[in-house]
Amino acid sequence: PDLLPACNGEITTMSFLQDIVDILLQYVVKSFDRSTKVIDFHYPNELLQEYNWELADQPQTLEEILLNCRTTLKYAIKTGHPRYFNQLSTGLDMVGLAADWLTSAANTNMFTYEIAPVFVLLEYVTLRKMREMVGWPGGCGDGIFSPGGAISNMYAMLIARFKMFPEVKEKGMAAIPRLVAFTSEHSHFSVKKGAAALGIGTDSVILIRCDERGKMIPSDLERRILEAKQKGFVPFLVSATAGTTVYGAFDPLIAIADICKKYKIWMHVDGAWGGGLLMSRKHKWKLNGVERANSVTWNPHKMMGVPLQCSALLVREEGLMQSCNQMHASYLFQQDKHYDLSYDTGDKALQCGRHVDVFKLWLMWRAKGTTGFEAQIDKCLELAEYLYNKIKNREGYEMVFDGKPQHTNVCFWYIPPSLRSMDDNEERTSRLTKVAPVIKARMMEYGTTMVSYQPLGDKVNFFRMVISNPAATHQDIDFLIDEIERLGQDL
């Protein structure tokens, strides 16, 4: 009760916030200290029992509140640690962090220029710049920052459906034919999730076969489109993936664009993971054809290291998002305001309340320039290549697919000594299935590093190493390999 806006609360407030900042700064410094653990792992029931997390009727002292903050960070996963490789979003950017703090202090909502003037203008400028990098002339089109790639992909589906059948907005799905969407068998689960949420249904998402590198096969796409049309279904969207979650594969966008043009289908590119490569002159060829898409998802919170969350949906046709989503709520979007109403972007969003996500990206872009992002991304790709070159012929390692990875995803099995001379039979397969989960559990118990694993199709559990943290070095890659061998020797 002694903090602002309490009477004479200034001194208490300043010292409280100063203490909080000190706790945060210590955590930031620790995040980059390789001698600290990535994770102090406890099982859920242990953590629940060790501390009192319950909410009470009576207030706690500020000392106890500071202790709560320290405890929370004690068990937080250090996602900025150079040896944290578990997710597509890693790292901790200092300018991005500063921007996030500022955003929280400003604490406003993105729906109108009236209450978020600078933020709304920065969103306008930043989205236009991103559309320019996609290759749309003069950065034309539209877009929005949304709460993550899954929602961005859902927006694409929503807008594609509206473009083909605008009456769906008022009349619902009963008024239109049965729709079908197409995406690769390696695509992100959010495509099906969006179809479920929009009432299109997961059965209406047709999975297209991939080649051995995880890229969609265009001839299979065309075959399935014709099949769907023969059944009387209406193909309305193809979601191509630029940087798949597991393999980091880039679908052949030019061939897919040709097919979409031929059959008049909306082409969406899910570049949540691979979109960042547009910042790199050396690697952006992997997205050749993206400029022909009708919409693109791009998550700067992944490859570009912007703090969570920062995901953009970009749309080539201007005005479509607005007519698809607007509800004309007169208590928010008054039509007789004294400024240019085109800056009231709230009515083209699905959300009403919308967090300010743009400032982190904009401020980092100012601090690094496009060339800074480029250097950061090129470095991560170079580290992935270093890892690949190091393990492709190393004893005890088997690559999941042949050839140099296109993104920073390096997929491999670690084969413990006990399995190396075994014939490739059912017993070996069932033992290999258990190797990665055990090594991962041991990594977390020791707290030294974190790498993701998963099965895929007919392939049993394998490691998927991804690099998106510019703080990682060759030594961290060497450490990871040694650590996997140390933890897996006896299996």
Coordinates of C-alpha atoms in Angstrom, one line a residue:
P1 CA 0.0 0.0 0.0
D2 CA 3.1 2.3 0.3
L3 CA 3.8 2.4 -3.4
L4 CA 2.5 5.0 -5.8
P5 CA -0.2 6.3 -6.2
A6 CA -0.1 6.3 -2.4
C7 CA 0.4 9.7 -0.8
N8 CA 4.2 10.4 -0.6
G9 CA 4.9 7.0 -2.3
E10 CA 7.6 8.2 -4.6
I11 CA 10.6 7.2 -2.4
T12 CA 9.3 3.7 -1.6
T13 CA 8.3 3.2 -5.3
M14 CA 11.7 4.2 -6.6
S15 CA 13.6 2.0 -4.2
F16 CA 11.3 -0.9 -4.9
L17 CA 11.7 -0.6 -8.6
Q18 CA 15.4 -0.1 -8.2
D19 CA 15.6 -3.4 -6.3
I20 CA 13.5 -5.1 -9.1
V21 CA 15.9 -3.8 -11.7
D22 CA 18.9 -5.0 -9.8
I23 CA 17.3 -8.5 -9.6
L24 CA 16.7 -8.4 -13.3
L25 CA 20.1 -7.1 -14.2
Q26 CA 21.7 -9.9 -12.2
Y27 CA 19.6 -12.4 -14.1
V28 CA 20.6 -10.9 -17.4
V29 CA 24.3 -11.2 -16.6
K30 CA 23.8 -14.7 -15.4
S31 CA 22.0 -15.6 -18.6
F32 CA 25.2 -15.2 -20.5
D33 CA 27.5 -16.9 -18.0
R34 CA 28.3 -20.3 -19.3
S35 CA 29.3 -21.5 -15.8
T36 CA 25.6 -21.1 -14.7
K37 CA 23.0 -23.7 -15.3
V38 CA 20.5 -23.3 -18.2
I39 CA 17.9 -24.8 -16.0
D40 CA 17.5 -25.6 -12.3
F41 CA 15.1 -28.5 -12.9
H42 CA 12.5 -29.6 -10.3
Y43 CA 9.5 -31.9 -10.8
P44 CA 6.1 -30.0 -10.7
N45 CA 5.0 -31.5 -7.3
E46 CA 8.4 -30.6 -5.8
L47 CA 8.1 -27.0 -6.9
L48 CA 4.5 -26.8 -5.7
Q49 CA 5.4 -28.1 -2.2
E50 CA 8.7 -26.3 -1.7
Y51 CA 7.1 -22.8 -1.7
N52 CA 3.8 -21.3 -0.8
W53 CA 2.4 -20.1 -4.1
E54 CA -1.2 -19.7 -2.9
L55 CA -3.1 -16.4 -3.0
A56 CA -4.2 -14.9 0.3
D57 CA -6.6 -12.4 1.7
Q58 CA -3.9 -10.3 3.4
P59 CA -1.2 -8.5 1.6
Q60 CA 2.5 -9.5 1.7
T61 CA 5.3 -7.1 2.5
L62 CA 7.4 -5.7 -0.3
E63 CA 10.4 -7.8 0.9
E64 CA 8.3 -10.9 0.3
I65 CA 7.3 -9.6 -3.1
L66 CA 11.0 -9.2 -4.0
L67 CA 11.6 -12.7 -2.8
N68 CA 8.8 -14.0 -5.0
C69 CA 10.6 -12.3 -8.0
R70 CA 13.9 -13.9 -7.1
T71 CA 12.4 -17.4 -6.6
T72 CA 10.6 -17.1 -10.0
L73 CA 13.8 -16.3 -11.8
K74 CA 15.7 -19.0 -9.9
Y75 CA 13.6 -21.6 -11.6
A76 CA 13.1 -19.8 -14.9
I77 CA 14.7 -21.4 -17.9
K78 CA 17.5 -19.2 -19.1
T79 CA 16.4 -18.9 -22.7
G80 CA 19.1 -16.3 -23.4
H81 CA 21.9 -18.8 -22.3
P82 CA 24.2 -19.6 -25.2
R83 CA 23.6 -23.3 -24.5
Y84 CA 19.8 -23.2 -24.7
F85 CA 18.9 -24.7 -28.1
N86 CA 15.4 -26.0 -27.2
Q87 CA 13.1 -23.7 -29.1
L88 CA 13.0 -21.7 -32.3
S89 CA 13.0 -18.6 -30.2
T90 CA 16.2 -18.2 -28.1
G91 CA 18.6 -15.4 -27.0
L92 CA 18.1 -12.2 -25.1
D93 CA 18.7 -9.0 -26.9
M94 CA 19.5 -6.0 -24.8
V95 CA 17.8 -3.4 -27.0
G96 CA 14.8 -5.6 -27.4
L97 CA 14.6 -6.0 -23.6
A98 CA 14.8 -2.2 -23.1
A99 CA 12.0 -1.8 -25.6
D100 CA 9.9 -4.3 -23.8
W101 CA 10.4 -2.5 -20.5
L102 CA 9.3 0.8 -22.2
T103 CA 6.3 -0.9 -23.7
S104 CA 5.2 -2.2 -20.3
A105 CA 5.6 1.2 -18.7
A106 CA 3.6 3.0 -21.5
N107 CA 1.0 0.2 -21.0
T108 CA -1.4 1.1 -23.9
N109 CA -3.5 -0.7 -26.4
M110 CA -2.8 -0.9 -30.1
F111 CA -6.4 -0.3 -31.4
T112 CA -6.4 3.4 -32.1
Y113 CA -4.1 6.3 -32.9
E114 CA -5.9 8.2 -30.2
I115 CA -4.2 6.1 -27.4
A116 CA -1.1 4.7 -29.1
P117 CA 0.0 7.4 -31.5
V118 CA 3.7 6.5 -31.9
F119 CA 3.2 2.8 -31.7
V120 CA 0.6 2.8 -34.4
L121 CA 2.8 4.8 -36.7
L122 CA 5.8 2.5 -36.0
E123 CA 3.6 -0.5 -36.8
Y124 CA 2.7 1.1 -40.1
V125 CA 6.3 1.9 -40.9
T126 CA 7.7 -1.5 -39.8
L127 CA 5.1 -3.6 -41.6
R128 CA 5.6 -1.6 -44.8
K129 CA 9.4 -2.3 -44.6
M130 CA 8.7 -6.0 -44.0
R131 CA 6.5 -6.1 -47.1
E132 CA 9.2 -4.4 -49.1
M133 CA 11.6 -7.2 -48.0
V134 CA 9.0 -9.8 -49.1
G135 CA 9.3 -8.1 -52.5
W136 CA 5.9 -6.5 -52.9
P137 CA 6.3 -3.2 -54.9
G138 CA 6.8 -0.2 -52.7
G139 CA 5.9 -2.3 -49.7
C140 CA 2.2 -2.2 -50.7
G141 CA -0.4 -4.2 -48.9
D142 CA -1.5 -4.6 -45.3
G143 CA -0.6 -6.5 -42.2
I144 CA -0.8 -6.8 -38.4
F145 CA 1.2 -8.0 -35.5
S146 CA -0.5 -10.9 -33.8
P147 CA 0.0 -13.1 -30.8
G148 CA 2.2 -15.7 -32.5
G149 CA 2.6 -17.6 -35.8
A150 CA -0.5 -19.8 -35.1
I151 CA -2.7 -16.8 -35.0
S152 CA -1.0 -15.2 -38.0
N153 CA -1.7 -18.4 -40.0
M154 CA -5.3 -18.4 -38.8
Y155 CA -5.7 -14.8 -40.0
A156 CA -4.4 -15.9 -43.5
M157 CA -7.0 -18.6 -43.6
L158 CA -9.8 -16.2 -42.4
I159 CA -8.9 -13.6 -45.1
A160 CA -8.5 -16.2 -47.9
R161 CA -12.0 -17.5 -47.1
F162 CA -13.5 -14.0 -47.0
K163 CA -11.8 -13.1 -50.3
M164 CA -13.5 -16.1 -52.1
F165 CA -16.8 -16.0 -50.2
P166 CA -17.4 -12.6 -48.6
E167 CA -20.9 -13.7 -47.5
V168 CA -19.4 -16.1 -45.0
K169 CA -18.9 -13.2 -42.6
E170 CA -22.6 -12.6 -42.1
K171 CA -24.1 -16.0 -43.1
G172 CA -21.5 -18.4 -41.7
M173 CA -20.2 -21.7 -43.1
A174 CA -23.7 -23.1 -43.9
A175 CA -24.0 -20.5 -46.7
I176 CA -20.9 -21.6 -48.6
P177 CA -19.6 -24.8 -50.3
R178 CA -17.3 -27.3 -48.5
L179 CA -13.8 -25.7 -48.5
V180 CA -10.4 -27.4 -48.5
A181 CA -6.9 -26.2 -47.7
F182 CA -3.6 -27.8 -48.6
T183 CA -0.3 -27.9 -46.7
S184 CA 2.7 -30.2 -46.5
E185 CA 2.8 -33.2 -44.1
H186 CA 5.7 -31.4 -42.4
S187 CA 3.8 -28.1 -41.9
H188 CA 3.1 -26.6 -38.5
F189 CA 0.0 -27.9 -36.6
S190 CA -1.4 -24.4 -36.5
V191 CA -2.8 -24.9 -40.1
K192 CA -5.1 -27.6 -38.8
K193 CA -5.8 -25.7 -35.6
G194 CA -6.9 -22.7 -37.6
A195 CA -9.2 -24.8 -39.7
A196 CA -10.8 -26.2 -36.5
A197 CA -11.2 -22.8 -34.9
L198 CA -12.8 -21.3 -38.1
G199 CA -15.3 -24.1 -38.5
I200 CA -13.6 -25.4 -41.7
G201 CA -12.7 -28.6 -39.9
T202 CA -9.4 -30.5 -39.7
D203 CA -10.6 -33.1 -42.2
S204 CA -10.6 -30.2 -44.7
V205 CA -6.9 -29.7 -44.4
I206 CA -5.2 -32.0 -47.0
L207 CA -1.6 -32.9 -46.2
I208 CA 0.7 -33.0 -49.3
R209 CA 3.6 -35.4 -49.4
C210 CA 7.2 -34.2 -48.9
D211 CA 10.4 -35.4 -50.4
E212 CA 13.2 -36.8 -48.2
R213 CA 14.4 -33.3 -47.3
G214 CA 11.0 -32.3 -46.1
K215 CA 9.9 -30.1 -49.0
M216 CA 6.4 -30.2 -50.4
I217 CA 6.1 -32.1 -53.7
P218 CA 4.4 -29.8 -56.2
S219 CA 3.1 -32.7 -58.4
D220 CA 1.4 -34.2 -55.4
L221 CA -0.2 -30.8 -54.6
E222 CA -1.7 -30.5 -58.1
R223 CA -2.9 -34.1 -58.0
R224 CA -4.7 -33.5 -54.6
I225 CA -6.2 -30.2 -55.8
L226 CA -7.8 -32.0 -58.9
E227 CA -9.0 -34.8 -56.7
A228 CA -10.7 -32.4 -54.3
K229 CA -12.4 -30.5 -57.2
Q230 CA -13.7 -33.8 -58.6
K231 CA -15.3 -34.5 -55.3
G232 CA -17.1 -31.1 -55.5
F233 CA -14.9 -29.4 -52.8
V234 CA -13.6 -25.8 -53.2
P235 CA -9.8 -25.4 -52.8
F236 CA -9.4 -22.0 -51.2
L237 CA -5.9 -21.9 -49.6
V238 CA -2.4 -23.5 -50.0
S239 CA -0.1 -22.9 -47.1
A240 CA 3.5 -23.4 -48.1
T241 CA 6.2 -23.5 -45.4
A242 CA 9.4 -21.5 -45.5
G243 CA 11.4 -23.2 -42.8
T244 CA 9.6 -26.2 -41.4
T245 CA 9.6 -26.7 -37.6
V246 CA 11.7 -30.0 -37.6
Y247 CA 13.7 -30.2 -40.7
G248 CA 14.0 -26.4 -41.5
A249 CA 12.9 -27.2 -45.1
F250 CA 11.8 -24.6 -47.6
D251 CA 8.9 -25.6 -49.9
P252 CA 9.5 -24.8 -53.6
L253 CA 7.5 -21.5 -53.6
I254 CA 7.8 -20.7 -57.3
A255 CA 6.3 -24.1 -58.4
I256 CA 3.6 -23.7 -55.7
A257 CA 2.8 -20.2 -56.9
D258 CA 2.4 -21.4 -60.4
I259 CA -0.2 -24.0 -59.2
C260 CA -2.0 -21.5 -57.1
K261 CA -2.2 -19.1 -60.1
K262 CA -3.5 -21.9 -62.4
Y263 CA -6.3 -22.9 -60.0
K264 CA -7.0 -19.5 -58.6
I265 CA -6.2 -20.4 -55.0
W266 CA -4.9 -18.1 -52.2
M267 CA -1.2 -18.7 -51.6
H268 CA 0.0 -18.3 -48.0
V269 CA 3.6 -18.7 -47.0
D270 CA 4.2 -19.7 -43.4
G271 CA 7.6 -18.1 -42.9
A272 CA 7.3 -18.0 -39.1
W273 CA 10.7 -19.7 -38.8
G274 CA 12.3 -19.0 -42.2
G275 CA 11.1 -15.4 -42.8
G276 CA 14.1 -14.0 -41.1
L277 CA 16.3 -15.2 -43.9
L278 CA 14.9 -12.3 -46.0
M279 CA 17.3 -10.1 -44.0
S280 CA 20.3 -12.0 -45.4
R281 CA 21.6 -11.4 -49.0
K282 CA 23.4 -14.7 -48.7
H283 CA 20.4 -16.8 -47.8
K284 CA 17.2 -15.1 -49.0
W285 CA 17.2 -17.1 -52.3
K286 CA 15.7 -19.9 -50.2
L287 CA 12.4 -17.9 -50.2
N288 CA 12.5 -17.2 -54.0
G289 CA 8.8 -16.9 -55.1
V290 CA 7.6 -15.5 -51.7
E291 CA 6.7 -12.2 -53.5
R292 CA 4.0 -14.1 -55.4
A293 CA 2.2 -15.1 -52.2
N294 CA -1.1 -13.5 -51.1
S295 CA -0.1 -13.5 -47.5
V296 CA 3.0 -14.3 -45.4
T297 CA 3.6 -15.1 -41.7
W298 CA 6.9 -13.9 -40.4
N299 CA 8.0 -14.2 -36.7
P300 CA 10.8 -11.8 -35.8
H301 CA 10.7 -13.5 -32.3
K302 CA 12.3 -16.6 -33.8
M303 CA 15.3 -16.2 -36.2
M304 CA 15.7 -12.5 -35.6
G305 CA 15.9 -12.8 -31.8
V306 CA 13.2 -10.2 -30.9
P307 CA 11.8 -10.8 -27.4
L308 CA 8.5 -12.8 -27.3
Q309 CA 6.1 -12.2 -28.8
C310 CA 6.5 -10.6 -32.2
S311 CA 4.7 -12.2 -35.1
A312 CA 3.6 -10.4 -38.3
L313 CA 1.0 -11.4 -40.9
L314 CA 1.6 -9.6 -44.2
V315 CA -1.2 -9.4 -46.8
R316 CA -0.6 -8.3 -50.4
E317 CA -4.1 -6.8 -51.0
E318 CA -4.8 -3.6 -49.1
G319 CA -8.2 -3.2 -47.4
L320 CA -9.0 -6.8 -47.3
M321 CA -8.2 -7.4 -43.6
Q322 CA -10.4 -4.4 -42.7
S323 CA -13.5 -5.5 -44.7
C324 CA -13.0 -9.1 -43.4
N325 CA -12.8 -8.2 -39.7
Q326 CA -14.4 -4.8 -39.1
M327 CA -17.5 -4.5 -36.9
H328 CA -17.7 -0.7 -36.8
A329 CA -18.0 -0.5 -33.0
S330 CA -19.0 3.2 -32.6
Y331 CA -17.7 3.4 -29.0
L332 CA -14.1 2.8 -30.1
F333 CA -13.9 3.6 -33.8
Q334 CA -15.9 6.8 -33.9
Q335 CA -16.1 8.1 -37.5
D336 CA -16.1 11.8 -36.6
K337 CA -12.6 12.0 -35.0
H338 CA -10.4 14.9 -35.8
Y339 CA -7.5 12.9 -37.3
D340 CA -7.0 10.5 -40.3
L341 CA -9.0 7.4 -39.4
S342 CA -6.9 5.1 -41.5
Y343 CA -4.5 5.0 -38.5
D344 CA -7.2 3.4 -36.3
T345 CA -6.0 -0.2 -37.0
G346 CA -8.0 -2.0 -34.3
D347 CA -11.0 -3.0 -36.5
K348 CA -8.9 -5.1 -38.9
A349 CA -7.7 -7.3 -36.0
L350 CA -9.5 -10.2 -34.4
Q351 CA -8.6 -9.0 -31.0
C352 CA -10.0 -5.9 -29.3
G353 CA -7.2 -5.5 -26.8
R354 CA -3.9 -5.9 -28.6
H355 CA -0.4 -5.7 -27.0
V356 CA 2.2 -3.4 -28.4
D357 CA 4.6 -5.9 -30.1
V358 CA 6.1 -3.6 -32.7
F359 CA 8.3 -1.4 -30.6
K360 CA 10.9 -4.2 -29.7
L361 CA 11.4 -5.0 -33.4
W362 CA 11.5 -1.3 -34.5
L363 CA 14.0 -0.3 -31.8
M364 CA 16.3 -3.4 -32.5
W365 CA 16.2 -2.6 -36.2
R366 CA 17.2 1.0 -35.5
A367 CA 20.0 -0.3 -33.3
K368 CA 21.4 -3.0 -35.7
G369 CA 20.3 -1.8 -39.1
T370 CA 19.3 -4.4 -41.6
T371 CA 23.1 -5.3 -41.9
G372 CA 23.2 -6.1 -38.2
F373 CA 20.3 -8.6 -38.4
E374 CA 22.0 -10.0 -41.5
A375 CA 25.2 -10.6 -39.7
Q376 CA 23.4 -12.2 -36.7
I377 CA 21.4 -14.6 -39.0
D378 CA 24.4 -15.5 -41.2
K379 CA 26.3 -16.3 -38.0
C380 CA 23.6 -18.7 -36.8
L381 CA 23.5 -20.5 -40.1
E382 CA 27.3 -20.8 -40.1
L383 CA 27.2 -22.4 -36.7
A384 CA 24.6 -24.9 -37.9
E385 CA 26.9 -25.8 -40.8
Y386 CA 29.8 -26.2 -38.4
L387 CA 27.7 -28.6 -36.3
Y388 CA 26.6 -30.5 -39.4
N389 CA 30.2 -30.8 -40.7
K390 CA 31.4 -31.9 -37.3
I391 CA 28.9 -34.8 -36.8
K392 CA 28.1 -36.0 -40.3
N393 CA 31.0 -38.5 -40.4
R394 CA 31.6 -38.7 -36.6
E395 CA 31.3 -42.1 -35.0
G396 CA 28.1 -42.5 -33.1
Y397 CA 26.1 -40.0 -35.1
E398 CA 23.6 -40.6 -37.9
M399 CA 22.0 -37.8 -39.9
V400 CA 18.2 -37.9 -40.3
F401 CA 18.4 -36.6 -43.9
D402 CA 21.3 -36.3 -46.3
G403 CA 23.0 -33.1 -47.2
K404 CA 23.7 -29.7 -45.7
P405 CA 20.7 -28.3 -43.8
Q406 CA 19.0 -25.3 -45.4
H407 CA 18.2 -23.5 -42.1
T408 CA 19.8 -23.9 -38.7
N409 CA 17.9 -27.2 -38.0
V410 CA 20.4 -30.1 -37.7
C411 CA 18.6 -33.4 -37.2
F412 CA 20.5 -36.4 -36.0
W413 CA 20.5 -39.6 -34.0
Y414 CA 23.1 -40.3 -31.3
I415 CA 23.9 -44.0 -31.4
P416 CA 25.3 -45.2 -28.1
P417 CA 28.3 -47.7 -28.2
S418 CA 26.0 -50.6 -27.3
L419 CA 23.9 -50.1 -30.4
R420 CA 26.7 -49.4 -32.9
S421 CA 27.4 -53.0 -34.0
M422 CA 23.7 -54.1 -33.8
D423 CA 21.8 -55.1 -37.0
D424 CA 19.1 -52.7 -38.0
N425 CA 16.1 -54.6 -36.6
E426 CA 13.1 -54.0 -34.4
E427 CA 15.1 -54.4 -31.2
R428 CA 17.6 -51.8 -32.2
T429 CA 14.8 -49.4 -33.3
S430 CA 12.9 -49.8 -30.0
R431 CA 16.2 -49.1 -28.0
L432 CA 17.1 -46.1 -30.2
T433 CA 13.6 -44.6 -29.5
K434 CA 14.6 -44.3 -25.9
V435 CA 18.0 -42.8 -26.3
A436 CA 17.1 -39.2 -27.0
P437 CA 14.5 -38.9 -24.2
V438 CA 16.9 -40.2 -21.6
I439 CA 19.8 -37.9 -22.7
K440 CA 17.4 -35.0 -22.7
A441 CA 16.2 -35.9 -19.2
R442 CA 19.8 -36.1 -18.0
M443 CA 20.6 -32.7 -19.6
M444 CA 17.8 -31.1 -17.7
E445 CA 18.8 -32.8 -14.4
Y446 CA 22.3 -31.5 -14.8
G447 CA 21.0 -28.3 -16.2
T448 CA 23.9 -27.9 -18.7
T449 CA 22.1 -27.5 -22.0
M450 CA 18.7 -28.1 -23.7
V451 CA 18.0 -29.6 -27.1
S452 CA 14.7 -30.7 -28.5
Y453 CA 13.9 -34.2 -29.8
Q454 CA 10.9 -35.8 -31.5
P455 CA 9.8 -38.6 -33.8
L456 CA 8.6 -37.8 -37.3
G457 CA 6.7 -40.1 -39.7
D458 CA 8.5 -43.5 -39.6
K459 CA 11.6 -42.1 -37.9
V460 CA 12.0 -42.7 -34.2
N461 CA 13.1 -40.0 -31.7
F462 CA 15.9 -37.9 -33.0
F463 CA 17.6 -34.7 -31.8
R464 CA 16.6 -31.4 -33.6
M465 CA 19.3 -28.9 -32.9
V466 CA 18.3 -25.3 -33.8
I467 CA 20.4 -22.2 -33.5
S468 CA 18.8 -18.7 -33.3
N469 CA 20.9 -17.1 -30.5
P470 CA 23.7 -15.0 -31.8
A471 CA 25.5 -15.4 -28.4
A472 CA 26.3 -19.1 -29.3
T473 CA 29.8 -19.9 -30.4
H474 CA 31.7 -22.8 -31.9
Q475 CA 32.7 -23.8 -28.4
D476 CA 29.1 -24.1 -27.4
I477 CA 28.5 -26.5 -30.3
D478 CA 31.6 -28.5 -29.3
F479 CA 30.3 -28.6 -25.7
L480 CA 26.9 -29.9 -26.9
I481 CA 28.5 -32.8 -28.8
D482 CA 30.7 -33.7 -25.8
E483 CA 27.7 -33.5 -23.5
I484 CA 25.5 -35.8 -25.6
E485 CA 28.3 -38.3 -25.6
R486 CA 29.0 -38.0 -21.9
L487 CA 25.3 -38.4 -21.0
G488 CA 24.6 -41.2 -23.6
Q489 CA 27.8 -43.4 -23.3
D490 CA 26.2 -46.0 -21.1
L491 CA 22.8 -46.4 -22.8

